[in-house]
mmCIF file of C-alpha atoms in Angstrom:
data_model
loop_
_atom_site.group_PDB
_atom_site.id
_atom_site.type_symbol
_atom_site.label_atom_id
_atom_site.label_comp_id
_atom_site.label_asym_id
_atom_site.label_seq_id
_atom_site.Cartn_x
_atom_site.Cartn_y
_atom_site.Cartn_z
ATOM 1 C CA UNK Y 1 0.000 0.000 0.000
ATOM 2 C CA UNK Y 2 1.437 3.264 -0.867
ATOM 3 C CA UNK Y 3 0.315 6.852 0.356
ATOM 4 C CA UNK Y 4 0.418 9.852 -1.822
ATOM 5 C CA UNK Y 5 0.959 13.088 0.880
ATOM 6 C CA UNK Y 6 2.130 16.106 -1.059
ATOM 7 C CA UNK Y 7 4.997 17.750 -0.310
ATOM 8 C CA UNK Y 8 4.543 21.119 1.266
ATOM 9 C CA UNK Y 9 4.699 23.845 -0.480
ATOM 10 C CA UNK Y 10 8.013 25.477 -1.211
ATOM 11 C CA UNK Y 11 7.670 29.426 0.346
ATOM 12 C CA UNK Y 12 8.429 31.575 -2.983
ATOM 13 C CA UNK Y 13 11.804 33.491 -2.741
ATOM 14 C CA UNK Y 14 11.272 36.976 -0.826
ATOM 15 C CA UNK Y 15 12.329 39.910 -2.895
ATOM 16 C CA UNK Y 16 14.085 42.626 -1.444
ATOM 17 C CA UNK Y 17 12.636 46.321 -2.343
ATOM 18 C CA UNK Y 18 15.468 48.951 -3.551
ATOM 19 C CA UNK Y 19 16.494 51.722 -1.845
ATOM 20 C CA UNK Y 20 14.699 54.860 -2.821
ATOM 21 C CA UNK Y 21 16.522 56.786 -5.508
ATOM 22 C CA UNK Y 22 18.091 59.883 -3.807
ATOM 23 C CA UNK Y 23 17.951 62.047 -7.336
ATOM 24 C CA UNK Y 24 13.945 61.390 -7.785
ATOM 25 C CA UNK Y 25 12.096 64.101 -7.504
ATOM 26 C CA UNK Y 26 10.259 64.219 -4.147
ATOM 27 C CA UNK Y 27 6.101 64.285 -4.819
ATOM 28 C CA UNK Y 28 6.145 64.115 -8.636
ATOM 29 C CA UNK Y 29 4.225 65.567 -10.936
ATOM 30 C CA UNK Y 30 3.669 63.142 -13.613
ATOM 31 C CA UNK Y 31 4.958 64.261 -17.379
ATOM 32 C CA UNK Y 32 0.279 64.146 -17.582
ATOM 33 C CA UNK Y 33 -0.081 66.930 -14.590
ATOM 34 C CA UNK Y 34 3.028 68.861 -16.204
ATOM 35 C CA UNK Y 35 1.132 69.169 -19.655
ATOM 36 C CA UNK Y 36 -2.171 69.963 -17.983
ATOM 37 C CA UNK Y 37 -0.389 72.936 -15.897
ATOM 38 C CA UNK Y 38 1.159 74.481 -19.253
ATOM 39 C CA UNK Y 39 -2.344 73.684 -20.977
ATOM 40 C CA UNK Y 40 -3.951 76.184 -18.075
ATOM 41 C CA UNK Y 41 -1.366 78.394 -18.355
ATOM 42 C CA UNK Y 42 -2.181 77.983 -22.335
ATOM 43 C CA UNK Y 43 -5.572 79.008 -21.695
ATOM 44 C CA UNK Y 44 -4.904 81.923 -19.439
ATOM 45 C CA UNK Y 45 -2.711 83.565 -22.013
ATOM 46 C CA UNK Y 46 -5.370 82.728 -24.618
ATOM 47 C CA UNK Y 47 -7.643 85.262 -23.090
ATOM 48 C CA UNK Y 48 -10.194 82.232 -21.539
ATOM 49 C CA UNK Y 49 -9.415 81.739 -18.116
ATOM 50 C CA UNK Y 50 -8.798 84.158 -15.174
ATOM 51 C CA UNK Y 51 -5.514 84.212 -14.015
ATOM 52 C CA UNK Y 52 -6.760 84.333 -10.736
ATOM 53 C CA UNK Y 53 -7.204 80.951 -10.814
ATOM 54 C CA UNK Y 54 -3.602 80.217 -10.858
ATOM 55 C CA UNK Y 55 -2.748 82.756 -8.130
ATOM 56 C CA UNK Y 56 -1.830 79.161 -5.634
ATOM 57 C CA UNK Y 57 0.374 77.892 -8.243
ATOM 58 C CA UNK Y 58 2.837 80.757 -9.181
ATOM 59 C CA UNK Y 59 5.221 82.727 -7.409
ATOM 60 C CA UNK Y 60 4.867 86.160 -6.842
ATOM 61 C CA UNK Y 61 7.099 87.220 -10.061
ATOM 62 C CA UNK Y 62 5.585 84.239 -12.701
ATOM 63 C CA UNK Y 63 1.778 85.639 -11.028
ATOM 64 C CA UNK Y 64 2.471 88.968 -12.010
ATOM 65 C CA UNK Y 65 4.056 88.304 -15.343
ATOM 66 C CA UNK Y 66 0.901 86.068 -16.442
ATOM 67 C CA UNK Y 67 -1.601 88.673 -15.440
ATOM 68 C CA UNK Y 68 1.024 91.147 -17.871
ATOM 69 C CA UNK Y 69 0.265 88.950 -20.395
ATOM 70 C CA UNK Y 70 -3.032 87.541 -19.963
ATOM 71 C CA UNK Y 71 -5.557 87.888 -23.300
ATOM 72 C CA UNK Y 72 -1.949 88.468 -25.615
ATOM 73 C CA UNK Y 73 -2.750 85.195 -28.064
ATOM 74 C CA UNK Y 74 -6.408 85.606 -28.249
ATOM 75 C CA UNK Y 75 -8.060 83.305 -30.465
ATOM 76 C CA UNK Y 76 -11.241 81.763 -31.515
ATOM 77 C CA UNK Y 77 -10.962 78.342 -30.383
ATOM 78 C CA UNK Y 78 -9.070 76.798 -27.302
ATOM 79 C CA UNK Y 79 -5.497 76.263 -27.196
ATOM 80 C CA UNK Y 80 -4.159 72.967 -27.254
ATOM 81 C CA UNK Y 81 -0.139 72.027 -26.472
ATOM 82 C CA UNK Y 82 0.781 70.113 -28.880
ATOM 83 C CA UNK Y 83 4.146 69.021 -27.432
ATOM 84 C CA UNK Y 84 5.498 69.395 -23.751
ATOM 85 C CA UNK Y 85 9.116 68.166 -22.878
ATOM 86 C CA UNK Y 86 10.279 67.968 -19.427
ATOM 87 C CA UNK Y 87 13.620 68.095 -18.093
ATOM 88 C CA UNK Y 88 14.810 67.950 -14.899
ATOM 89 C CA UNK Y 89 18.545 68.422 -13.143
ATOM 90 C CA UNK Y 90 17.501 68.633 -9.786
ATOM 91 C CA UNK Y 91 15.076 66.471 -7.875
ATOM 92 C CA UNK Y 92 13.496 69.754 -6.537
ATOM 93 C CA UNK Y 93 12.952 71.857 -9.881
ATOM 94 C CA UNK Y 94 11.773 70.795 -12.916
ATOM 95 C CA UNK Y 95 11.448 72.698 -16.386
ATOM 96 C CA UNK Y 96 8.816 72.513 -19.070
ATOM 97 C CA UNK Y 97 8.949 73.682 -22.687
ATOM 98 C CA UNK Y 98 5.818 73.669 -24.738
ATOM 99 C CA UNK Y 99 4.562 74.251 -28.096
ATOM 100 C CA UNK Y 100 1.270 75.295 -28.241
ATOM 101 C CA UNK Y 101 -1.253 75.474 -30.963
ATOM 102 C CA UNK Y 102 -3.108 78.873 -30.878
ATOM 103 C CA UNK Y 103 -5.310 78.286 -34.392
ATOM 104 C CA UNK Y 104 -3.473 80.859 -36.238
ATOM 105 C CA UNK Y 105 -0.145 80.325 -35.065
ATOM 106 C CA UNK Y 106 2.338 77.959 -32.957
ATOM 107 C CA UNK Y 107 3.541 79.932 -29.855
ATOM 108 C CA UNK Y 108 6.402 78.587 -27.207
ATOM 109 C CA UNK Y 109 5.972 78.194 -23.914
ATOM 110 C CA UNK Y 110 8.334 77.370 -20.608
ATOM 111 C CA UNK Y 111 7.705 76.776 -17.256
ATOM 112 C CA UNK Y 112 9.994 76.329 -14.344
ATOM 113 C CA UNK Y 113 8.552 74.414 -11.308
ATOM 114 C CA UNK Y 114 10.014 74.181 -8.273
ATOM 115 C CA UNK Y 115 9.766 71.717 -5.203
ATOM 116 C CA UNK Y 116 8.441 75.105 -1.857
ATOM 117 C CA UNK Y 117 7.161 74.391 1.427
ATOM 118 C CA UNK Y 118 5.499 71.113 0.527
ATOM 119 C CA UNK Y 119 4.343 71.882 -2.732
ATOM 120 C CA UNK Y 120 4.941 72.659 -6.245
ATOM 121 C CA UNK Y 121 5.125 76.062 -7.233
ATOM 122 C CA UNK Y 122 5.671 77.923 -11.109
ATOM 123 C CA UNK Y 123 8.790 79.914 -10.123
ATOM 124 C CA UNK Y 124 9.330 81.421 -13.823
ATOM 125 C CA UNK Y 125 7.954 81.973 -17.082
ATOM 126 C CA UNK Y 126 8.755 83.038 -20.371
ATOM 127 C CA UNK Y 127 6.618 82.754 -23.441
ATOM 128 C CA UNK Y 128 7.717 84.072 -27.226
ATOM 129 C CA UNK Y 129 6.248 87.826 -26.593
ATOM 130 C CA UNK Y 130 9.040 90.589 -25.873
ATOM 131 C CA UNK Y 131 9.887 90.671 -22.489
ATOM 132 C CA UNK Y 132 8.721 93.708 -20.766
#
C-alpha cells in the first residue's frame, strides 16, 4: 500500500525592495499633470481663463508676469499644447517647454517648477512675446 501526501509547499523566494533613488524628484508631478499645468497656463494667455485661478500655483514674479500677459494670443478656439518636454537636473525643480497650438499660429511656452514648502510652485515663465 502506498500513500500519496504532497509535499509542502516550497515558500516563494522573498524579494528585497530597492532603496529609494536619492535624485527622484520628491512628490512628482507626472509628465500628464506637467502638460495639464502648461495647458492652463495655455488658456490663461489665450484670453479664456482668469488668471486668478492660478494665483496658488505661481510665485509672486511668474503671477504677475501672467496677469502682464493675460488675453496676448487671443483666439477663436481653445489652445491645445501640442508638445510638452520635461527636463529635470535637480530632484526639486523641474522645467517645461511647450509648443502650443493657438489656431493661427504655434507659440512657445516654458515653465519652471520648483519643489516650496510642501508643494509645487511655477517659479518662472517666459513665453515668445518681448519681455517687458
Amino acid at each position: 500500500m502506498t500513500c500519496n501526501i504532497p509535499e509542502p509547499a516550497r515558500p516563494l523566494p522573498t524579494r528585497r525592495r530597492a532603496a529609494p533613488c536619492p535624485s527622484r524628484i520628491r512628490n512628482t508631478r507626472t509628465d500628464r499633470q506637467l502638460c495639464r499645468f502648461t495647458q492652463l497656463i495655455a488658456e490663461v494667455l489665450a484670453g479664456q481663463r482668469s488668471p486668478v485661478q492660478m494665483r496658488s500655483l505661481l510665485s509672486y514674479g511668474a503671477y504677475t508676469l501672467l496677469v502682464r500677459r493675460s488675453g496676448i494670443y487671443a483666439c477663436a478656439r481653445s489652445p491645445r499644447v501640442r508638445r510638452a518636454y520635461l527636463h529635470s537636473e535637480d530632484p526639486e525643480v523641474a522645467e517645461v517647454n511647450a509648443v502650443v497650438d493657438y489656431g493661427s499660429r504655434y507659440r512657445a511656452l516654458a515653465l519652471r517648477v520648483a519643489f516650496a514648502q510642501h508643494a509645487w510652485l511655477c517659479t518662472h515663465l517666459e513665453t515668445d512675446v518681448g519681455r517687458g
